Amino acid sequence: MGKLLFLILGLALGLLLARYLRGQRAGRDLSAPPRPMVRVGDERIDNEEIRALIRADRKIEAIKLVRERTGLGLAEAKDAIEALERTMR
């Protein structure tokens, strides 16, 4: 009798967990467009002024400058600066 009770409890917990996890995935917006690719070779991103800001550990200012010049969003500009920083190492 005890084994049957544990089996039923296990099944009930499994079903509740599956319902919870399914609900978590339903909340995500999968239709959002992917972020655009950023090219490091673009002269609006890869120039000496931005490289100097990165070398001086002023990445936030470099990101702001890239956003002003390109119209990129915050995440895209940050990705561009990090990619440029990797090429400088």
C-alpha positions as a printed Julia matrix, in Angstrom:
89×3 Matrix{Float64}:
  0.0    0.0     0.0
  2.89   2.37    0.82
  4.52   1.81   -2.59
  1.28   2.62   -4.37
  0.96   5.87   -2.42
  4.52   6.9    -3.37
  3.8    6.05   -7.01
  0.68   8.21   -7.07
  2.47  11.09   -5.33
  5.36  10.84   -7.78
  3.03  10.92  -10.77
  1.14  13.9    -9.36
  4.37  15.81   -8.73
  5.62  14.96  -12.22
  2.42  16.24  -13.81
  2.55  19.45  -11.79
  6.18  20.01  -12.73
  5.43  19.4   -16.42
  2.53  21.88  -16.33
  4.71  24.47  -14.6
  7.56  24.1   -17.1
  5.17  24.24  -20.04
  3.75  27.5   -18.65
  7.24  28.98  -18.36
  7.94  28.37  -22.05
  4.58  29.78  -23.1
  5.55  33.19  -21.69
  8.53  33.64  -24.04
  8.15  35.68  -27.19
  9.7   33.53  -29.9
  8.52  35.82  -32.68
 10.99  38.59  -31.78
 13.35  39.32  -34.67
 16.98  38.32  -34.23
 19.5   41.04  -33.48
 21.35  42.29  -36.55
 24.92  41.26  -37.16
 27.52  43.92  -36.4
 30.59  44.22  -38.58
 33.74  45.31  -36.78
 35.25  46.62  -40.03
 32.57  49.32  -40.33
 34.33  52.71  -40.14
 31.53  54.06  -37.91
 32.49  51.44  -35.31
 36.14  50.65  -35.93
 38.08  53.9   -35.77
 40.88  55.29  -33.66
 38.62  57.38  -31.4
 36.62  54.33  -30.31
 39.77  52.22  -29.97
 41.26  54.9   -27.7
 38.15  54.84  -25.51
 38.38  51.05  -25.22
 42.1   51.19  -24.36
 41.3   53.78  -21.65
 38.65  51.42  -20.14
 35.87  53.84  -21.11
 33.67  51.25  -22.81
 30.4   52.94  -21.84
 31.44  56.09  -23.68
 32.5   53.99  -26.66
 29.1   52.29  -26.69
 27.34  55.67  -26.58
 29.45  56.92  -29.47
 28.69  53.83  -31.57
 24.97  54.24  -30.85
 25.08  57.88  -31.96
 26.94  57.09  -35.17
 25.08  53.96  -36.23
 21.63  54.09  -34.67
 22.17  50.61  -33.18
 20.38  49.56  -30.02
 22.16  49.24  -26.71
 22.72  45.48  -26.95
 23.97  45.65  -30.53
 26.37  48.53  -29.77
 27.68  46.66  -26.72
 28.24  43.56  -28.86
 30.11  45.65  -31.43
 32.39  47.18  -28.8
 33.1   43.79  -27.23
 33.89  42.32  -30.66
 36.22  45.21  -31.42
 37.85  44.78  -28.01
 38.53  41.1   -28.77
 40.28  42.02  -32.02
 42.52  44.47  -30.14
 43.97  41.82  -27.81
